[in-house]
Each structure stands twice: as C-alpha cells, then as structure tokens.
Tab-separated table of C-alpha atoms in Angstrom:
chain	number	residue	atom	x	y	z
A	777	MET	CA	69.551	140.373	117.028
A	778	LYS	CA	73.256	140.945	117.206
A	779	PRO	CA	73.930	137.859	119.394
A	780	VAL	CA	71.869	135.763	116.976
A	781	ARG	CA	73.826	137.068	113.991
A	782	TYR	CA	77.072	136.468	115.883
A	783	LEU	CA	76.136	132.857	116.716
A	784	ALA	CA	75.082	132.270	113.103
A	785	ALA	CA	78.434	133.581	111.872
A	786	VAL	CA	80.289	131.342	114.302
A	787	ALA	CA	78.237	128.340	113.185
A	788	LEU	CA	78.989	129.088	109.522
A	789	THR	CA	82.705	129.461	110.292
A	790	ILE	CA	82.779	126.130	112.146
A	791	ALA	CA	80.876	124.419	109.333
A	792	ALA	CA	83.250	125.809	106.713
A	793	THR	CA	86.260	124.728	108.748
A	794	CYS	CA	84.879	121.225	109.213
A	795	ALA	CA	84.121	120.981	105.508
A	796	ALA	CA	87.682	121.991	104.670
A	797	PHE	CA	89.093	119.365	107.011
A	798	ALA	CA	86.742	116.756	105.535
A	799	ALA	CA	88.083	117.572	102.071
A	800	ASP	CA	91.716	117.025	103.056
A	801	PRO	CA	93.266	113.984	101.365
A	802	VAL	CA	93.971	111.051	103.673
A	803	PHE	CA	96.898	108.690	103.182
A	804	PRO	CA	96.391	105.147	104.472
A	805	PRO	CA	99.363	104.173	106.668
A	806	GLY	CA	102.369	103.362	104.490
A	807	ALA	CA	100.687	104.401	101.225
A	808	ARG	CA	102.011	106.899	98.696
A	809	VAL	CA	98.542	107.424	97.209
A	810	GLY	CA	95.956	109.363	99.181
A	811	MET	CA	92.481	110.737	98.522
A	812	THR	CA	89.444	112.210	100.215
A	813	PRO	CA	87.456	109.137	101.287
A	814	LEU	CA	83.703	109.192	100.825
A	815	VAL	CA	81.469	109.588	103.866
A	816	GLY	CA	81.378	106.391	105.899
A	817	LEU	CA	84.818	105.170	104.822
A	818	VAL	CA	87.513	104.731	107.450
A	819	LYS	CA	91.060	103.367	107.312
A	820	ALA	CA	90.959	99.635	106.679
A	821	ARG	CA	92.070	97.240	109.397
A	822	SER	CA	93.444	94.335	107.350
A	823	PHE	CA	94.711	95.973	104.141
A	824	VAL	CA	96.037	99.311	102.886
A	825	GLY	CA	93.080	101.525	102.041
A	826	PHE	CA	89.612	102.340	103.356
A	827	GLU	CA	86.427	100.436	104.171
A	828	THR	CA	83.014	100.880	105.745
A	829	GLU	CA	82.512	99.712	109.316
A	830	ASP	CA	80.730	96.578	108.096
A	831	GLN	CA	83.642	95.970	105.644
A	832	GLY	CA	81.176	95.839	102.757
A	833	VAL	CA	82.673	98.699	100.732
A	834	LYS	CA	86.421	98.365	100.195
A	835	VAL	CA	88.972	100.779	98.707
A	836	LEU	CA	92.380	99.164	98.149
A	837	VAL	CA	95.432	101.384	97.574
A	838	ALA	CA	98.704	100.012	96.174
A	839	ASP	CA	101.860	100.834	94.193
A	840	LEU	CA	102.522	99.318	90.775
A	841	PRO	CA	105.710	99.493	88.684
A	842	ALA	CA	106.266	102.842	86.977
A	843	GLU	CA	105.727	101.395	83.503
A	844	ALA	CA	102.212	100.176	84.370
A	845	TYR	CA	100.708	103.649	83.904
A	846	GLY	CA	102.241	104.039	80.443
A	847	GLU	CA	100.914	100.640	79.376
A	848	VAL	CA	97.391	101.568	80.472
A	849	ALA	CA	97.611	104.999	78.801
A	850	ASN	CA	98.781	103.446	75.530
A	851	ALA	CA	95.997	100.856	75.643
A	852	PHE	CA	93.456	103.623	76.221
A	853	LYS	CA	94.716	105.609	73.242
A	854	ALA	CA	94.848	102.540	71.014
A	855	ASN	CA	91.327	101.394	71.930
A	856	PRO	CA	89.309	104.184	73.558
A	857	GLY	CA	86.127	102.127	73.229
A	858	GLY	CA	87.499	99.467	75.564
A	859	THR	CA	86.960	95.717	75.352
A	860	GLY	CA	84.382	93.300	76.686
A	861	GLY	CA	81.890	96.085	77.278
A	862	ILE	CA	84.232	97.830	79.744
A	863	LYS	CA	85.065	101.331	78.547
A	864	PRO	CA	88.000	103.104	80.207
A	865	GLU	CA	87.554	106.723	81.272
A	866	SER	CA	90.092	109.461	81.938
A	867	ILE	CA	89.945	111.859	84.858
A	868	GLU	CA	92.072	114.786	86.024
A	869	THR	CA	93.557	114.468	89.492
A	870	ALA	CA	96.113	116.415	91.499
A	871	ALA	CA	98.529	113.581	90.668
A	872	GLY	CA	97.939	113.981	86.917
A	873	LEU	CA	95.720	112.412	84.281
A	874	ALA	CA	94.321	109.120	85.586
A	875	TYR	CA	92.434	106.295	83.905
A	876	TYR	CA	89.709	104.204	85.459
A	877	THR	CA	87.151	101.530	84.641
A	878	ALA	CA	83.849	100.463	86.204
A	879	GLU	CA	82.135	97.105	85.791
A	880	ASN	CA	79.540	94.844	87.323
A	881	ALA	CA	80.868	91.667	88.918
A	882	LYS	CA	80.214	88.994	91.519
A	883	ASP	CA	81.849	88.484	94.917
A	884	GLY	CA	80.638	84.989	95.689
A	885	ALA	CA	76.860	85.265	95.475
A	886	THR	CA	76.860	89.058	95.969
A	887	ASN	CA	76.430	91.481	93.074
A	888	VAL	CA	79.101	94.188	93.271
A	889	ARG	CA	80.305	97.191	91.313
A	890	ARG	CA	84.077	97.270	90.813
A	891	TYR	CA	86.239	100.249	89.925
A	892	SER	CA	89.968	100.407	89.129
A	893	MET	CA	92.087	103.533	88.695
A	894	ILE	CA	95.738	104.085	87.847
A	895	VAL	CA	97.553	107.403	88.376
A	896	PRO	CA	101.109	108.460	87.461
A	897	GLY	CA	103.782	108.699	90.130
A	898	PRO	CA	107.396	109.903	89.863
A	899	THR	CA	108.903	106.410	90.227
A	900	PHE	CA	105.799	104.232	90.475
A	901	SER	CA	102.171	103.999	89.360
A	902	GLY	CA	99.462	104.492	91.946
A	903	TYR	CA	96.585	102.018	91.879
A	904	VAL	CA	93.173	102.205	93.540
A	905	ALA	CA	90.554	99.437	93.440
A	906	VAL	CA	87.030	99.905	94.809
A	907	GLN	CA	84.328	97.319	95.444
A	908	VAL	CA	80.758	98.358	96.267
A	909	PRO	CA	78.101	95.721	97.054
A	910	GLU	CA	74.689	96.189	95.482
A	911	ASN	CA	73.053	97.136	98.783
A	912	ALA	CA	75.395	100.148	99.106
A	913	SER	CA	75.230	101.320	95.486
A	914	ARG	CA	72.632	104.041	96.160
A	915	ILE	CA	75.120	105.814	98.414
A	916	TYR	CA	78.392	104.884	96.720
A	917	THR	CA	77.325	105.710	93.181
A	918	ASP	CA	79.449	105.929	90.029
A	919	ASP	CA	79.519	109.714	90.397
A	920	ALA	CA	80.560	109.491	94.065
A	921	VAL	CA	83.426	107.099	93.308
A	922	ARG	CA	84.521	109.310	90.412
A	923	GLN	CA	84.579	112.296	92.809
A	924	MET	CA	86.770	110.318	95.216
A	925	PHE	CA	89.079	109.302	92.368
A	926	ALA	CA	89.418	112.947	91.314
A	927	SER	CA	90.743	113.813	94.789
A	928	ALA	CA	93.739	111.443	94.440
A	929	VAL	CA	97.158	112.853	95.355
A	930	ILE	CA	100.675	111.414	95.471
A	931	ARG	CA	103.380	111.812	98.080
A	932	ASN	CA	106.914	110.951	96.999
A	933	GLU	CA	108.052	109.772	100.422
A	934	VAL	CA	106.322	108.042	103.298
A	935	PRO	CA	107.819	109.036	106.678
A	936	VAL	CA	110.284	106.401	107.839
A	937	ASP	CA	108.693	106.105	111.289
A	938	GLU	CA	105.310	105.492	109.660
A	939	GLN	CA	106.700	102.651	107.557
A	940	LEU	CA	108.624	101.067	110.421
A	941	GLY	CA	105.568	101.326	112.649
A	942	LEU	CA	103.694	98.961	110.328
A	943	MET	CA	106.219	96.176	110.706
A	944	PRO	CA	105.738	93.322	113.206
A	945	PHE	CA	109.289	93.944	114.442
A	946	ARG	CA	111.249	96.955	115.681
A	947	MET	CA	114.381	98.206	113.921
A	948	ALA	CA	116.758	100.117	116.166
A	949	GLU	CA	119.523	100.538	113.552
A	950	LEU	CA	119.344	101.560	109.855
A	951	SER	CA	123.135	101.847	109.266
A	952	ASN	CA	122.802	105.149	107.377
A	953	PHE	CA	120.829	103.635	104.514
A	954	LYS	CA	119.251	106.503	102.582
A	955	THR	CA	116.043	104.893	101.311
A	956	VAL	CA	113.379	103.063	103.285
A	957	ARG	CA	110.555	101.608	101.210
A	958	THR	CA	107.715	99.279	102.207
A	959	LEU	CA	107.476	96.227	99.958
A	960	ALA	CA	104.517	94.555	101.657
A	961	PRO	CA	102.775	96.623	104.354
A	962	GLY	CA	103.106	94.924	107.703
A	963	ALA	CA	105.370	92.230	106.292
A	964	ALA	CA	108.517	93.406	104.442
A	965	LEU	CA	110.575	96.469	103.570
A	966	ILE	CA	113.742	97.420	101.716
A	967	ILE	CA	116.440	99.769	103.020
A	968	ALA	CA	119.024	100.885	100.483
A	969	ASP	CA	121.647	103.358	99.372
A	970	GLY	CA	119.955	103.536	95.945
A	971	ASP	CA	116.341	104.173	94.973
A	972	GLU	CA	113.862	103.322	92.220
A	973	LYS	CA	115.443	105.794	89.807
A	974	SER	CA	119.070	104.753	90.245
A	975	GLY	CA	118.266	101.095	90.882
A	976	PHE	CA	118.948	99.157	94.062
A	977	GLU	CA	121.396	96.533	92.795
A	978	THR	CA	124.395	98.796	92.134
A	979	ALA	CA	124.716	99.758	95.828
A	980	PRO	CA	124.213	97.950	99.138
A	981	PHE	CA	120.623	97.216	100.125
A	982	MET	CA	118.716	95.002	102.528
A	983	ILE	CA	115.292	93.341	102.539
A	984	VAL	CA	113.774	92.532	105.917
A	985	GLY	CA	110.542	90.630	106.319
A	986	LEU	CA	108.656	87.696	107.720
A	987	VAL	CA	108.312	84.323	106.031
A	988	GLY	CA	105.042	82.604	106.816
A	989	SER	CA	106.639	79.212	107.293
A	990	ALA	CA	109.414	77.494	109.212
A	991	PRO	CA	111.088	74.073	109.062
A	992	ALA	CA	109.261	71.447	111.075
A	993	GLN	CA	112.439	70.011	112.591
A	994	PRO	CA	115.817	71.569	113.497
A	995	ASP	CA	117.530	69.143	111.108
A	996	ASP	CA	115.522	70.653	108.230
A	997	ARG	CA	116.829	74.203	108.738
A	998	GLY	CA	119.828	73.890	106.425
A	999	ARG	CA	117.743	72.570	103.553
A	1000	PHE	CA	115.077	75.206	104.214
A	1001	ALA	CA	117.687	78.018	104.198
A	1002	GLN	CA	119.176	76.874	100.894
A	1003	GLN	CA	115.745	76.594	99.322
A	1004	MET	CA	114.897	80.118	100.452
A	1005	ALA	CA	118.193	81.388	99.026
A	1006	THR	CA	117.142	80.233	95.552
A	1007	THR	CA	114.053	82.497	95.702
A	1008	ILE	CA	115.882	85.812	96.187
A	1009	PRO	CA	114.445	88.056	93.430
A	1010	GLY	CA	116.605	89.553	90.680
A	1011	VAL	CA	119.492	87.105	91.196
A	1012	ARG	CA	121.083	85.198	88.324
A	1013	ASP	CA	123.844	82.618	88.169
A	1014	GLY	CA	123.798	82.291	91.954
A	1015	ARG	CA	126.307	80.058	93.708
A	1016	ILE	CA	126.059	79.288	97.430
A	1017	THR	CA	129.472	79.748	99.015
A	1018	MET	CA	128.532	79.132	102.649
A	1019	SER	CA	125.517	77.946	104.631
A	1020	GLU	CA	125.690	77.200	108.353
A	1021	ALA	CA	123.747	77.368	111.585
A	1022	VAL	CA	124.187	80.511	113.726
A	1023	ARG	CA	122.605	82.143	116.770
A	1024	ILE	CA	120.840	85.452	116.125
A	1025	ASP	CA	119.767	87.448	119.169
A	1026	GLY	CA	119.906	84.241	121.192
A	1027	GLN	CA	117.612	82.377	118.793
A	1028	PRO	CA	118.457	79.609	116.316
A	1029	GLY	CA	119.198	80.853	112.827
A	1030	TYR	CA	120.956	80.124	109.571
A	1031	GLU	CA	123.405	82.198	107.542
A	1032	THR	CA	123.780	81.597	103.807
A	1033	ARG	CA	126.053	83.492	101.417
A	1034	ILE	CA	125.740	83.619	97.654
A	1035	ASP	CA	127.848	85.008	94.825
A	1036	ALA	CA	125.639	86.059	91.914
A	1037	ILE	CA	124.840	88.527	89.159
A	1038	SER	CA	122.077	91.056	89.789
A	1039	GLY	CA	120.241	93.874	88.033
A	1040	LYS	CA	120.015	95.120	84.472
A	1041	ASP	CA	123.681	96.178	84.579
A	1042	ASN	CA	124.772	92.621	85.441
A	1043	THR	CA	126.423	93.723	88.673
A	1044	PRO	CA	128.535	91.026	90.410
A	1045	VAL	CA	127.191	90.887	93.963
A	1046	THR	CA	127.671	88.993	97.174
A	1047	ILE	CA	124.507	88.295	99.152
A	1048	VAL	CA	123.930	87.185	102.717
A	1049	GLN	CA	120.663	85.673	103.889
A	1050	TRP	CA	119.917	85.305	107.585
A	1051	LEU	CA	116.947	83.328	108.820
A	1052	ARG	CA	115.924	83.645	112.462
A	1053	PHE	CA	113.586	80.875	113.542
A	1054	GLY	CA	110.895	81.115	116.165
A	1055	GLY	CA	107.280	80.010	116.268
A	1056	GLN	CA	105.338	79.543	113.038
A	1057	ASN	CA	107.172	82.327	111.178
A	1058	SER	CA	110.784	83.000	110.273
A	1059	LEU	CA	112.445	86.405	110.133
A	1060	ARG	CA	114.302	86.717	106.828
A	1061	ILE	CA	117.064	89.289	106.377
A	1062	ILE	CA	118.774	89.682	102.999
A	1063	GLY	CA	121.787	91.917	102.385
A	1064	SER	CA	123.200	92.469	98.889
A	1065	SER	CA	126.270	94.451	97.894
A	1066	PRO	CA	128.473	94.860	94.816
A	1067	ARG	CA	131.328	92.467	95.391
A	1068	GLU	CA	134.081	95.088	95.605
A	1069	GLY	CA	132.355	96.826	98.538
A	1070	TRP	CA	131.308	93.687	100.361
A	1071	ALA	CA	133.448	94.005	103.503
A	1072	GLY	CA	132.110	97.430	104.471
A	1073	ALA	CA	128.556	96.545	103.514
A	1074	PHE	CA	128.599	93.350	105.576
A	1075	THR	CA	129.425	95.349	108.720
A	1076	ARG	CA	126.387	97.536	108.079
A	1077	PHE	CA	124.200	94.502	107.387
A	1078	ARG	CA	125.155	92.930	110.709
A	1079	ALA	CA	124.419	96.160	112.595
A	1080	VAL	CA	120.908	96.268	111.127
A	1081	ARG	CA	120.361	92.568	111.852
A	1082	ASP	CA	121.448	92.913	115.474
A	1083	GLY	CA	119.087	95.848	116.013
A	1084	ILE	CA	115.927	93.963	115.027
A	1085	ARG	CA	113.633	92.996	117.896
A	1086	PRO	CA	110.118	91.536	118.057
A	1087	ARG	CA	107.307	93.882	119.044
C-alpha cells in the first residue's frame, strides 16, 4: 500500500502545483492590466487581451486616462441604481475597488453578453471589456466573468523589451530616455525623460509609430508632411519653420520643424517631425523639446531616428 499512497501523494502535489500555476495572473503582451483568464481563453492574436480559439469570446484589455476611474466612481455613488436598466456593480480586486457592468447586446445578428470593468492604476485607469456570444454563455457565465474580474492586477511598468518587441520596427538606440510607454500596441510608442505624473511636455520626448497612409506621388510628400504636422497632439499656436525633403536610412523622407506651445504649463517647444516613406505605410517620428534645450535634444532625436530599422 505504501507505493500506492506515495503515488497518490505525488499526484495531489502535481495537481496542487498545476492549480497554483493556473491561478497566476497573466499579462497580455504590452498590457499593464493582467488577470487569471478563464479556462479556454488564450492570448489574443489581433488585439491586446484574450480570446477563445474560435475567437467567439473576447476579453479586451486597455489603459484609460487616470481621471476615468474617478468619473466612473463618482457616477456610481451618485446613481447606484444605474441607468437604462444597466446597474453598475463594485468588486474588490488586487488592484483596488473596481466597478463593472453587464448587459445584453447584439453583435450583428448574434446575441451577446457584454461586460465592462474599470480598475484604478497609479497613473492610469485599467479597462477590461468582455464579449460572450449566446452559445458560450453556459460556460462563460456572469459568475465566471466576475471571478475573472476579481483576479485583476496592475503592474506599474511593462518591460521595455516586451514593448519594443510588439513594434513592427526595431529600435537600436533609445538615447537614455527614461520612460518607454506603448501608445498603440504594435503601432506607436512614446519615449521620454518625463512620465505621466510629471508630464511629458516639459522635457524632451519622442513618439515613434506607423502611419497607415502615404502620398500617392513624390510631388505630394511636402504637402502630406505639412498636413501631418498639423495633427501633432497637444500642440497650440504652431508655426512651421522648415519643411524639406531628406534621405532617412537611404529612403525618401521629409523633415518638418515647428515652433509651438505645448502642455498645461504652456511650455514653448520646438518640434521635429520626420516621415520615412516606403510602401503603403509611412514611419512617423516626432521629437519635442522645450526650446531652451533644443540643441542637445535634437542630437538625441537623430540618434534614435538613425537606429530604427524595419523588422
């Protein structure tokens, strides 16, 4: 009987170990919100979150501005009964007190159950949205989704290599920028001396990403570059001081410089925008610096630009 008891003990130990590993929170690549996904959910292929193999059940994970959580919490306290038949619920998580809703909806002709949860983060609000089609609702029940929500955790920093690995380009040089933050997974990121708490505009920062369009003809590049320069977020009273064709890593490009005001402190800044053309997309590189530190910042911006390569 001893061997039988020994094998039973080993089996119990293995089962307990596997259960513990199954309960570990999982962070989708690039995400600052993680959770223990329900059985059958794997990391999503085309968005940040989880999904079933048939892509029927979806769990989207995203960051929202820090003030979003406070707005939801205040709305909950002001109207705990909810509106339109949708009653918000609160739930304790490792990240803090979260709020979520559940409602019936349609996805085309398919009946679905939708859930939304917001959790507090140190400099952001974590957001999770779940969609369960009717044919999966017996497995992914309200109670099951609530259990998954309760497992939510926050990480303050995503490893730099993990964030860079999501980008469709390689970055060999970061010029000693302290903060690396994904803006759009697989599409754009910001590298900066500041952070969300101190604000980005009062120190040099860069935004690097792809633009899903390109001028049809080479003669249209100058107009395209100037149009793109007017869409730089957070810029006021901008004035283009230079815009000319350049070569970037042997490819055609355009450099545009702007003097402007940026941020809540009305910081005078100088901005450079580089566009590198090739194929159906354009690589867009933006560097912004307070005007008095422009010369040193521009050297760093160029080093980052020259270290970017396609994958």
